[in-house]
Amino acid sequence: MPNSSAFMKNYKKFLFLLLFLGVCFALFYFSQEQEKKQNKTLKIEALNLPPLEVGDLIFRRGDSLESLIISQISNHHYTHLGLIISTDPIIIIHATTDDNINRQNQVILSPLNEFISHANSLAIKRFLLTKAQKEAIVLAAKSQLGREFILSNESNAFYCTTLIESLLTPHITLRLNYKEVNLPPLSGKYLFPKEFFNAPQATLIYEKRI
């Protein structure tokens, strides 16, 4: 009996130690994952951007589940894009759902630091545009501010890529393919950032992934 009692006492100590180590490991793992997530978003001071131009397209990949789903469906790294309408300071116009809590589901202007605040990858591509074309694009872009974001395969669809399509196609011949998506309730054809990124007329001038 004494031996059995000692064994049980040691066994309980062992289980308690095992449980304690398990809890410690879980807490450590959770804290590391949180730190990784925080460290995996871009920081504006670390970008080291080249000189930018009005009309440049700016692509990003976010850290959200929505971004992951778009990436999987489109088979492409980047999941959102906007257009630079000012370089000093850098201002981006884009159609978004929730970048600005005060202006949800619409076309908005975002300074660069806000645009990259939840991004872990960034790319900038440039089309060859004349000064007159750039001015016309900026004028047209500003006229779209506040327009409702509509993710749809109907004629009233208006989201990040269709905004850019409407701004560029009067000035550039683009061959953009709408991808068929079979994902109820959003089944239909949609335009993804991949089409602009792979456009042969566009030159990649910057990219950063973390």
XYZ file of C-alpha atoms in Angstrom, residues 15 19 29 35 62 64 77 80 94 96 109 124 127 129 136 172 174 199:
18
model
C -0.014 14.908 -14.502
C -0.903 20.053 -17.567
C 2.044 29.737 -28.813
C 3.025 38.839 -32.391
C -4.652 41.792 -46.687
C -8.174 38.925 -43.374
C -1.460 36.723 -54.578
C -7.362 44.460 -53.772
C -10.425 52.722 -54.264
C -13.868 49.188 -50.504
C -9.687 58.264 -50.633
C 2.806 49.036 -57.724
C 0.893 52.152 -67.361
C 0.097 57.611 -69.597
C -8.551 63.074 -67.085
C -5.788 52.176 -72.564
C -7.096 46.384 -71.867
C -1.680 43.285 -68.113
